[in-house]
Tab-separated table of C-alpha atoms in Angstrom:
chain	number	residue	atom	x	y	z
W	1	PRO	CA	17.430	9.229	-21.061
W	2	THR	CA	13.813	8.760	-20.000
W	3	PRO	CA	12.633	11.739	-17.916
W	4	GLU	CA	11.622	10.974	-14.357
W	5	PRO	CA	7.864	11.166	-13.737
W	6	THR	CA	6.630	14.271	-12.013
W	7	PRO	CA	6.375	13.977	-8.209
W	8	GLU	CA	3.166	12.410	-7.008
W	9	PRO	CA	0.633	15.140	-6.224
W	10	PRO	CA	-1.164	15.058	-2.899
W	11	ARG	CA	-3.954	12.486	-2.698
W	12	LEU	CA	-6.615	14.016	-0.499
W	13	GLU	CA	-8.018	11.670	2.113
W	14	PRO	CA	-11.237	12.607	3.912
W	15	GLU	CA	-10.410	12.434	7.574
W	16	PRO	CA	-13.182	12.325	10.182
W	17	PRO	CA	-12.112	12.942	13.760
W	18	LEU	CA	-10.285	10.023	15.355
W	19	GLU	CA	-11.479	9.118	18.830
W	20	ASN	CA	-8.936	7.749	21.311
W	21	PRO	CA	-5.981	7.504	18.922
W	22	PRO	CA	-3.167	5.153	19.993
W	23	LEU	CA	-0.398	6.815	21.968
W	24	TYR	CA	2.336	4.646	20.452
W	25	ASP	CA	3.959	4.227	17.056
W	26	ALA	CA	5.009	1.199	15.010
W	27	PRO	CA	8.275	0.779	13.063
W	28	LEU	CA	8.055	-0.306	9.438
W	29	LEU	CA	11.143	-2.507	9.749
W	30	GLY	CA	11.232	-5.430	12.142
W	31	ALA	CA	9.544	-8.693	13.003
W	32	PRO	CA	5.888	-9.144	12.033
W	33	THR	CA	3.476	-7.949	14.694
W	34	GLY	CA	0.783	-10.502	13.879
W	35	THR	CA	0.273	-13.869	12.233
W	36	PRO	CA	-0.869	-14.962	8.753
W	37	GLU	CA	-3.862	-16.689	10.332
W	38	GLN	CA	-5.003	-13.472	12.034
W	39	ALA	CA	-4.739	-11.516	8.785
W	40	ALA	CA	-6.581	-14.158	6.768
W	41	ARG	CA	-9.381	-14.558	9.329
W	42	TRP	CA	-9.863	-10.792	9.379
W	43	LEU	CA	-10.220	-10.701	5.605
W	44	TYR	CA	-12.505	-13.732	5.365
W	45	ALA	CA	-15.154	-11.720	7.183
W	46	LEU	CA	-14.658	-8.421	5.368
W	47	ALA	CA	-13.450	-8.970	1.806
W	48	GLY	CA	-16.957	-9.847	0.641
W	49	ARG	CA	-17.212	-11.410	-2.779
W	50	THR	CA	-14.276	-9.569	-4.325
W	51	TYR	CA	-11.785	-12.282	-3.301
W	52	ASP	CA	-12.448	-15.885	-2.314
W	53	ASP	CA	-10.612	-17.683	0.486
W	54	ALA	CA	-7.934	-19.034	-1.865
W	55	GLY	CA	-7.252	-15.553	-3.227
W	56	ILE	CA	-6.949	-14.157	0.288
W	57	VAL	CA	-4.470	-16.864	1.292
W	58	THR	CA	-2.389	-16.156	-1.826
W	59	ILE	CA	-2.193	-12.448	-0.991
W	60	VAL	CA	-1.383	-12.968	2.700
W	61	ASN	CA	1.273	-15.584	1.946
W	62	ALA	CA	2.907	-13.264	-0.592
W	63	TYR	CA	3.185	-10.519	2.038
W	64	VAL	CA	4.695	-13.009	4.481
W	65	ALA	CA	7.309	-14.315	2.048
W	66	HIS	CA	8.424	-10.991	0.605
W	67	GLY	CA	8.185	-9.101	3.901
W	68	ASP	CA	10.316	-11.634	5.746
W	69	ALA	CA	12.903	-11.527	2.951
W	70	VAL	CA	13.586	-7.819	3.520
W	71	GLY	CA	12.927	-7.478	7.262
W	72	LEU	CA	9.698	-5.500	6.914
W	73	ASP	CA	6.709	-5.873	9.245
W	74	TRP	CA	4.414	-7.436	6.654
W	75	PHE	CA	1.504	-7.616	9.131
W	76	LEU	CA	1.597	-3.840	9.510
W	77	ALA	CA	1.839	-3.540	5.710
W	78	LEU	CA	-1.272	-5.701	5.368
W	79	ALA	CA	-3.077	-3.402	7.797
W	80	GLN	CA	-2.130	-0.489	5.542
W	81	ASN	CA	-3.398	-2.448	2.539
W	82	PHE	CA	-6.729	-3.119	4.258
W	83	HIS	CA	-7.037	0.533	5.291
W	84	GLU	CA	-6.272	1.781	1.779
W	85	THR	CA	-8.443	-0.723	-0.092
W	86	ASP	CA	-11.393	-1.061	2.291
W	87	HIS	CA	-10.355	-4.673	2.842
W	88	LEU	CA	-9.825	-5.374	-0.874
W	89	ARG	CA	-13.314	-4.094	-1.740
W	90	SER	CA	-12.266	-0.852	-3.428
W	91	TRP	CA	-12.353	-0.452	-7.213
W	92	TRP	CA	-8.584	-0.063	-7.337
W	93	ALA	CA	-7.956	-3.268	-5.361
W	94	GLN	CA	-10.195	-5.445	-7.493
W	95	ARG	CA	-9.039	-7.434	-10.504
W	96	PRO	CA	-7.664	-6.526	-13.012
W	97	ARG	CA	-6.130	-3.509	-11.192
W	98	ARG	CA	-4.906	-5.154	-7.964
W	99	ASN	CA	-3.561	-1.898	-6.529
W	100	PRO	CA	-2.669	-2.707	-2.895
W	101	ALA	CA	-2.247	0.723	-1.355
W	102	GLY	CA	-3.295	3.593	-3.607
W	103	ILE	CA	0.017	3.515	-5.487
W	104	GLY	CA	-0.021	6.339	-8.014
W	105	VAL	CA	-3.704	7.013	-7.310
W	106	THR	CA	-4.091	10.781	-7.245
W	107	GLY	CA	-7.761	11.355	-7.973
W	108	ALA	CA	-6.877	12.899	-11.340
W	109	THR	CA	-9.093	12.026	-14.316
W	110	SER	CA	-8.973	12.665	-18.046
W	111	ILE	CA	-11.330	12.324	-20.996
W	112	VAL	CA	-8.452	11.088	-23.183
W	113	GLN	CA	-5.609	8.828	-22.096
W	114	PRO	CA	-2.614	11.003	-21.117
W	115	SER	CA	0.749	10.202	-22.659
W	116	TYR	CA	2.531	10.169	-19.280
W	117	GLY	CA	2.219	8.134	-16.098
W	118	ALA	CA	-0.142	5.240	-15.403
W	119	TRP	CA	-3.849	5.545	-16.174
W	120	VAL	CA	-6.787	3.121	-16.090
W	121	TRP	CA	-10.084	3.360	-17.958
W	122	LYS	CA	-13.206	3.163	-15.782
W	123	GLU	CA	-16.435	2.240	-17.527
W	124	GLU	CA	-18.645	3.639	-14.778
W	125	THR	CA	-17.279	7.161	-15.189
W	126	GLN	CA	-16.207	6.945	-18.845
W	127	LEU	CA	-12.934	8.544	-17.776
W	128	TRP	CA	-9.254	7.675	-17.426
W	129	HIS	CA	-8.181	7.585	-13.761
W	130	GLU	CA	-4.570	8.042	-12.690
W	131	GLY	CA	-3.105	5.090	-10.822
W	132	VAL	CA	-1.068	1.931	-11.235
W	133	SER	CA	-2.507	-1.474	-12.137
W	134	PHE	CA	-0.698	-4.746	-11.489
W	135	GLU	CA	-0.923	-7.928	-13.541
W	136	ARG	CA	-0.648	-10.206	-10.490
W	137	TRP	CA	-0.700	-9.922	-6.721
W	138	GLU	CA	2.248	-12.292	-6.456
W	139	PRO	CA	4.815	-10.932	-6.955
W	140	ASP	CA	3.892	-7.700	-8.748
W	141	ALA	CA	1.506	-5.835	-6.454
W	142	VAL	CA	2.902	-7.123	-3.164
W	143	LYS	CA	6.541	-6.379	-4.000
W	144	ALA	CA	5.585	-2.933	-5.310
W	145	HIS	CA	3.836	-2.144	-2.024
W	146	LEU	CA	6.539	-3.508	0.278
W	147	GLY	CA	9.341	-2.003	-1.798
W	148	ARG	CA	7.694	1.399	-1.616
W	149	LEU	CA	7.466	1.133	2.168
W	150	LEU	CA	11.152	0.193	2.232
W	151	ALA	CA	11.980	3.281	0.179
W	152	TYR	CA	10.180	5.435	2.740
W	153	ALA	CA	11.986	3.692	5.607
W	154	LEU	CA	15.512	3.557	4.155
W	155	ALA	CA	17.494	6.293	2.444
W	156	GLU	CA	19.939	3.541	1.449
W	157	PRO	CA	19.152	-0.199	1.340
W	158	GLN	CA	20.987	-2.339	3.881
W	159	THR	CA	20.846	-5.628	1.946
W	160	ALA	CA	20.824	-6.778	-1.660
W	161	ALA	CA	17.264	-8.061	-1.229
W	162	GLN	CA	16.104	-4.652	-0.002
W	163	ARG	CA	17.805	-2.910	-2.920
W	164	GLU	CA	16.189	-5.254	-5.429
W	165	MET	CA	12.731	-4.759	-3.957
W	166	ILE	CA	13.050	-0.968	-3.784
W	167	ASP	CA	14.230	-0.826	-7.397
W	168	TYR	CA	11.347	-3.083	-8.392
W	169	ALA	CA	8.778	-0.902	-6.628
W	170	LEU	CA	10.084	2.436	-7.859
W	171	ALA	CA	10.032	1.213	-11.452
W	172	PHE	CA	6.240	1.379	-11.155
W	173	ARG	CA	6.164	4.783	-9.461
W	174	SER	CA	9.134	6.943	-8.502
W	175	LEU	CA	9.660	8.368	-5.007
W	176	SER	CA	12.002	11.312	-5.171
W	177	ARG	CA	11.020	13.521	-2.242
W	178	HIS	CA	10.512	11.116	0.646
W	179	ARG	CA	13.316	8.545	0.477
W	180	GLY	CA	14.198	7.551	4.028
W	181	ALA	CA	11.650	9.984	5.461
W	182	ALA	CA	9.471	7.537	7.417
W	183	GLN	CA	10.902	4.877	9.698
W	184	THR	CA	7.533	4.369	11.410
W	185	ILE	CA	3.958	4.103	10.190
W	186	THR	CA	3.025	7.545	11.552
W	187	GLY	CA	5.976	8.918	9.605
W	188	LEU	CA	3.774	8.380	6.545
W	189	ASN	CA	1.310	10.979	7.845
W	190	GLY	CA	1.023	13.736	5.257
W	191	LYS	CA	3.211	11.792	2.822
W	192	TRP	CA	1.434	8.631	1.704
W	193	ALA	CA	-1.927	10.357	2.142
W	194	VAL	CA	-2.723	14.073	2.455
W	195	PRO	CA	-3.687	15.637	4.793
W	196	GLY	CA	-3.337	12.308	6.582
W	197	SER	CA	-2.706	13.790	10.017
W	198	THR	CA	-3.919	10.559	11.671
W	199	TYR	CA	-3.123	8.174	8.800
W	200	GLY	CA	-0.616	6.018	10.670
W	201	GLN	CA	-2.649	6.003	13.872
W	202	ARG	CA	-5.639	4.588	11.992
W	203	ILE	CA	-3.495	1.814	10.569
W	204	ILE	CA	-2.131	0.969	14.033
W	205	MET	CA	-5.679	0.749	15.393
W	206	LEU	CA	-6.676	-1.542	12.534
W	207	ARG	CA	-3.601	-3.713	13.071
W	208	ASP	CA	-4.421	-4.071	16.754
W	209	GLN	CA	-7.980	-5.122	15.889
W	210	MET	CA	-6.619	-7.716	13.441
W	211	ARG	CA	-4.435	-9.181	16.186
W	212	GLN	CA	-7.543	-10.045	18.199
W	213	MET	CA	-8.767	-12.491	15.534
């Protein structure tokens, strides 16, 4: 049998002080807390030249379709995507990597390509960087992101669609230690990002800003 990949090491996230953090949380599962139009308008202004309007619509619509299919708040997931990728402007989010949320990105580098895990060559550094690349946003990257959130939210899937999406996501990167450990976005604090003590609160604040568009 193929050995399971080693647990994902902590991915350190610089964390400046957060002023006036929200005093409420947000569940991962449930109805969307915003609209596709709000998400797209937010990105039109911030994605720069990395993605054109058609590309943005494709990504947002994929989150809507796959999020609705499994009962996940896809608007909150998009806020996490935008937080993680600097609104699709980060190196990892750009084509051909299309990583939506730092999946498998640990900060580790290597002069030679390791024989384990997922690694990507970066010309600017002349190094291999650990992290997952996706061939397409729809369905690959989006389902991998939403399925990973489902795995954090649910120790056991409640529907066949949830099971399929979790299995799909964890085929890219396993999640052995935190299954069912985060039913809300702040439950990801110290898990999705480390130290990440205000990780979920920052995403909630971003989501609330997106809802004003």
